[in-house]
C-alpha cells in the first residue's frame, strides 16, 4: 500500500495557508480585469483598480492581501488506497494551519468557544471536510474564509412548491440584503438539495471551483448565468458604492433531496475568494 | 476620479459639516483602532463611570484588527472590518463626541440618527485592500487592552489614508444613492 507521512501533509498545508493569503488567484485577477471593462460606475472602476494594486503589493512584498486571514477551511480528498503514517491525519492538517499562520504572520482569528470567546492563539482548529475517494493520493484544498462574507450566508428550507423560481429569489434576496458587507464584487456559492448540512457544504465547496468555470451540466450553468445577471442588476457594485459588478460569478451545485424538501444554501465569498490546492502522491512502502 | 478632499485630525465638527456622501477623502494625522471586543470594553468602562482610554472628542475610530507586523513593518495588513458589529456601541461614543468612523458595510438607523444629532461622518475604506492601506500607516502603538491582541486599541498615525464618505452628518447615504443609481430591477 502507498504511504504518505504526516510531516509531508503539514508542510503542504503550511504553504497553502500562506500562498492563499498572499497570492490572489489568476482566475480572480482575470475576473477583476474583465469587470474593469464592463463596470459603468467610475467609483466602481476605481475600487477594482485599487484591488488589483493591493494584490500586486501583497504578492511582491509577501504580506496578506487582507487582515482577515480567515478561519482555515480544508477539503481533504483521501484516496482509499493510501496509508497515512507517522501520526494523526487531522492533527497533521491542524499542525500545518498552526505553522502557516505563525510563519506567514497571518492573523489568528479563532476563538475557543462561541460563548467564552478566548483566542486559541494559533488559528486552530481548522474546519476539515474529508472525502474518501478512489486512488492512492491525497488532494488538499485550503480555503481561508473571512467572516465579513461568511456572516452574510443564509440557508432556507424551501418548500418544493417554491420551485426553481423560489430558490433563485432566495439567492438574490440574500445577496441584496448583504449589500457592501461581504466586500463585493463577491463570488456566490449556492448549494441546493440534500439535507440542510449537505446544502451548506455544497455552497461552500462551490466556492473552490475555478472562477467562472460553469457547472458542467448545461441546465445548471444556465441557472448560474441567470442568477449572475439578476445579482448584477441589484446595483450594489464594488464595495457597495453602486455599480453593475456586484458578483464576479455564481457557482451552483445540486444534490438529490427528499420528496418533502428543497434546502437552498447561499455561501458568499469576498472578492479575493482565496483557495489553493495540492495533490500529494503516495510512495511505496 | 472625483476631487480629493484632505482631512487633518482632530476631525472637527466644523469639518464634519462640510463633507457630503460620495466625497473622496485622504485622512492624515492620528486615528484610533477598535473592533467589537474593544468597543464592548469601552462601553462597560463608561457604564462604570470610568474614563475612555483616549479623549474621544473630535476623533476618528477605525474598525480594524490588523495582521501581526513582519519584522521591519509598522503594522501588518490593515483593511476595514464590517461596521455593523459596532452598531450597538457607536451611538454612545458619538454622544461622547466621536466625529468619525472608518469601516465597511451597512449601519443601523440608530447609528445614523446619532450621527445626525451630534454631527459625525461614517467613512468607508476598501474592504480587502489591507496590504495597500497598511502603507498609509506611519506609526502604530497599542494604548489599551493589549490582552485583546489584534483587537487591542491602537493609536495610528496615518498619512493620506484613502476613504470615501458613505454617510454624512445629514444622513445622506452613498450605499442607498449609489445602489439606486445602478439598480435595474
Short mmCIF file of C-alpha atoms in Angstrom, two decimals, chain B:
data_model
loop_
_atom_site.label_atom_id
_atom_site.label_comp_id
_atom_site.label_asym_id
_atom_site.label_seq_id
_atom_site.Cartn_x
_atom_site.Cartn_y
_atom_site.Cartn_z
CA UNK B 1 -11.69 60.28 -10.18
CA UNK B 2 -13.52 62.95 -8.27
CA UNK B 3 -11.60 65.69 -6.45
CA UNK B 4 -9.93 64.53 -3.29
CA UNK B 5 -10.54 66.34 0.00
CA UNK B 6 -7.68 66.28 2.50
CA UNK B 7 -8.58 65.93 6.17
CA UNK B 8 -6.29 66.51 9.14
CA UNK B 9 -7.20 65.16 12.56
CA UNK B 10 -8.56 66.14 15.03
CA UNK B 11 -11.70 65.85 12.91
CA UNK B 12 -13.59 68.97 13.97
CA UNK B 13 -17.36 69.42 13.96
CA UNK B 14 -16.80 72.25 11.51
CA UNK B 15 -15.10 69.87 9.07
CA UNK B 16 -17.79 67.23 9.67
CA UNK B 17 -20.49 69.59 8.39
CA UNK B 18 -18.66 70.28 5.12
CA UNK B 19 -18.45 66.64 3.98
CA UNK B 20 -21.07 65.02 1.74
CA UNK B 21 -21.79 61.36 0.97
CA UNK B 22 -19.69 60.31 -2.04
CA UNK B 23 -16.77 62.62 -1.20
CA UNK B 24 -13.36 61.05 -1.72
CA UNK B 25 -11.00 61.90 1.16
CA UNK B 26 -7.42 61.39 2.26
CA UNK B 27 -7.02 61.40 6.04
CA UNK B 28 -3.78 62.41 7.80
CA UNK B 29 -2.95 62.58 11.49
CA UNK B 30 -3.83 60.44 14.50
CA UNK B 31 -6.72 57.95 14.43
CA UNK B 32 -7.63 55.12 16.83
CA UNK B 33 -8.46 51.48 16.19
CA UNK B 34 -11.26 49.49 17.77
CA UNK B 35 -13.35 46.42 16.97
CA UNK B 36 -16.13 44.52 18.75
CA UNK B 37 -14.24 43.50 21.90
CA UNK B 38 -12.60 46.93 22.44
CA UNK B 39 -15.93 48.70 21.90
CA UNK B 40 -17.58 46.44 24.45
CA UNK B 41 -14.85 47.25 26.99
CA UNK B 42 -15.12 50.99 26.32
CA UNK B 43 -18.90 50.98 26.80
CA UNK B 44 -18.51 48.95 30.02
CA UNK B 45 -15.90 51.45 31.27
CA UNK B 46 -18.33 54.33 30.65
CA UNK B 47 -21.10 52.44 32.45
CA UNK B 48 -18.82 52.15 35.49
CA UNK B 49 -18.22 55.90 35.33
CA UNK B 50 -14.61 55.50 34.18
CA UNK B 51 -12.76 57.46 31.50
CA UNK B 52 -12.18 56.09 27.98
CA UNK B 53 -8.58 55.07 27.16
CA UNK B 54 -8.24 58.18 24.97
CA UNK B 55 -10.02 61.51 24.61
CA UNK B 56 -12.66 60.67 22.04
CA UNK B 57 -13.83 64.23 21.30
CA UNK B 58 -13.43 65.13 17.60
CA UNK B 59 -11.57 61.87 16.91
CA UNK B 60 -11.87 59.09 14.35
CA UNK B 61 -12.11 55.37 15.17
CA UNK B 62 -11.01 52.88 12.51
CA UNK B 63 -12.71 49.47 12.76
CA UNK B 64 -9.72 47.23 12.11
CA UNK B 65 -7.86 44.23 13.52
CA UNK B 66 -4.52 44.11 11.71
CA UNK B 67 -2.36 41.07 10.99
CA UNK B 68 0.87 40.81 13.05
CA UNK B 69 3.63 43.01 11.57
CA UNK B 70 6.53 41.28 9.89
CA UNK B 71 10.00 42.35 11.12
CA UNK B 72 10.56 45.89 9.86
CA UNK B 73 6.87 46.62 9.31
CA UNK B 74 4.96 49.29 11.27
CA UNK B 75 1.75 47.26 11.12
CA UNK B 76 0.50 44.22 9.25
CA UNK B 77 -2.28 44.29 6.66
CA UNK B 78 -4.95 46.66 7.93
CA UNK B 79 -8.18 46.94 5.98
CA UNK B 80 -11.61 47.71 7.50
CA UNK B 81 -13.85 45.18 9.21
CA UNK B 82 -17.66 45.06 8.96
CA UNK B 83 -19.01 48.09 10.84
CA UNK B 84 -22.44 46.66 11.62
CA UNK B 85 -20.98 44.74 14.55
CA UNK B 86 -20.20 48.08 16.21
CA UNK B 87 -23.76 49.42 15.75
CA UNK B 88 -24.72 48.58 19.33
CA UNK B 89 -21.86 50.70 20.69
CA UNK B 90 -21.32 53.58 18.23
CA UNK B 91 -24.27 55.81 19.28
CA UNK B 92 -22.88 56.08 22.84
CA UNK B 93 -19.42 57.03 21.58
CA UNK B 94 -20.89 59.54 19.13
CA UNK B 95 -22.78 61.03 22.08
CA UNK B 96 -19.40 61.42 23.82
CA UNK B 97 -18.01 63.44 20.92
CA UNK B 98 -16.68 60.89 18.41
CA UNK B 99 -16.88 62.55 14.99
CA UNK B 100 -15.60 59.93 12.55
CA UNK B 101 -15.76 56.17 11.97
CA UNK B 102 -13.97 54.22 9.24
CA UNK B 103 -15.22 50.75 8.31
CA UNK B 104 -17.14 48.91 5.65
CA UNK B 105 -20.77 47.91 5.21
CA UNK B 106 -24.19 48.99 6.39
CA UNK B 107 -25.03 50.93 9.58
CA UNK B 108 -28.20 50.84 11.67
CA UNK B 109 -30.86 53.55 11.86
CA UNK B 110 -29.79 54.23 15.48
CA UNK B 111 -26.22 54.98 14.41
CA UNK B 112 -27.34 57.27 11.59
CA UNK B 113 -29.72 59.10 13.91
CA UNK B 114 -26.90 59.68 16.45
CA UNK B 115 -24.65 60.93 13.63
CA UNK B 116 -27.29 63.45 12.60
CA UNK B 117 -28.00 64.55 16.16
CA UNK B 118 -24.39 65.06 17.30
CA UNK B 119 -22.58 65.57 13.98
CA UNK B 120 -20.47 62.63 12.77
CA UNK B 121 -19.35 61.04 9.50
CA UNK B 122 -19.11 57.38 8.50
CA UNK B 123 -16.26 56.69 6.09
CA UNK B 124 -15.81 53.54 4.02
CA UNK B 125 -12.38 52.13 3.28
CA UNK B 126 -11.89 49.43 0.66
CA UNK B 127 -12.56 46.08 2.30
CA UNK B 128 -9.89 43.55 1.44
CA UNK B 129 -7.25 46.08 0.39
CA UNK B 130 -5.34 45.59 3.66
CA UNK B 131 -1.85 45.47 2.14
CA UNK B 132 -2.45 48.76 0.31
CA UNK B 133 -3.84 50.57 3.34
CA UNK B 134 -1.02 49.43 5.66
CA UNK B 135 1.33 51.53 3.52
CA UNK B 136 -0.52 54.69 4.58
CA UNK B 137 0.01 53.97 8.29
CA UNK B 138 3.26 55.55 9.51
CA UNK B 139 3.16 54.53 13.18
CA UNK B 140 1.14 52.21 15.41
CA UNK B 141 1.12 51.88 19.18
CA UNK B 142 -1.13 49.79 21.43
CA UNK B 143 -2.63 52.16 24.01
CA UNK B 144 -5.30 49.99 25.68
CA UNK B 145 -6.49 46.42 26.14
CA UNK B 146 -3.28 44.69 24.95
CA UNK B 147 -4.82 41.39 26.08
CA UNK B 148 -7.15 41.61 23.06
CA UNK B 149 -4.27 41.02 20.62
CA UNK B 150 -5.39 42.12 17.14
CA UNK B 151 -8.43 43.73 18.78
CA UNK B 152 -6.41 45.97 21.13
CA UNK B 153 -6.92 49.75 20.84
CA UNK B 154 -4.10 51.26 18.81
CA UNK B 155 -3.11 54.85 18.19
CA UNK B 156 -2.27 55.10 14.50
CA UNK B 157 -0.60 57.93 12.68
CA UNK B 158 -1.78 57.91 9.08
CA UNK B 159 -0.69 59.83 6.02
CA UNK B 160 -3.09 60.23 3.07
CA UNK B 161 -5.27 57.34 4.20
CA UNK B 162 -7.87 56.81 1.43
CA UNK B 163 -11.56 56.69 2.33
CA UNK B 164 -14.98 57.58 0.99
CA UNK B 165 -17.75 59.42 2.80
CA UNK B 166 -20.52 56.80 2.96
CA UNK B 167 -22.92 58.54 5.36
CA UNK B 168 -22.66 62.27 6.06
CA UNK B 169 -23.91 64.26 9.05
CA UNK B 170 -27.22 64.95 7.30
CA UNK B 171 -27.84 61.22 6.90
CA UNK B 172 -27.21 61.06 3.13
CA UNK B 173 -26.08 57.51 2.38
CA UNK B 174 -23.90 56.50 -0.59
CA UNK B 175 -24.93 52.85 -0.15
CA UNK B 176 -28.51 53.89 -0.93
CA UNK B 177 -27.90 56.51 -3.61
CA UNK B 178 -25.15 54.51 -5.37
CA UNK B 179 -27.28 51.38 -5.45
CA UNK B 180 -30.37 53.26 -6.63
CA UNK B 181 -28.41 54.83 -9.47
CA UNK B 182 -27.32 51.49 -10.92
CA UNK B 183 -30.25 49.26 -9.94
CA UNK B 184 -32.15 47.74 -12.87
CA UNK B 185 -34.65 45.56 -11.05
#
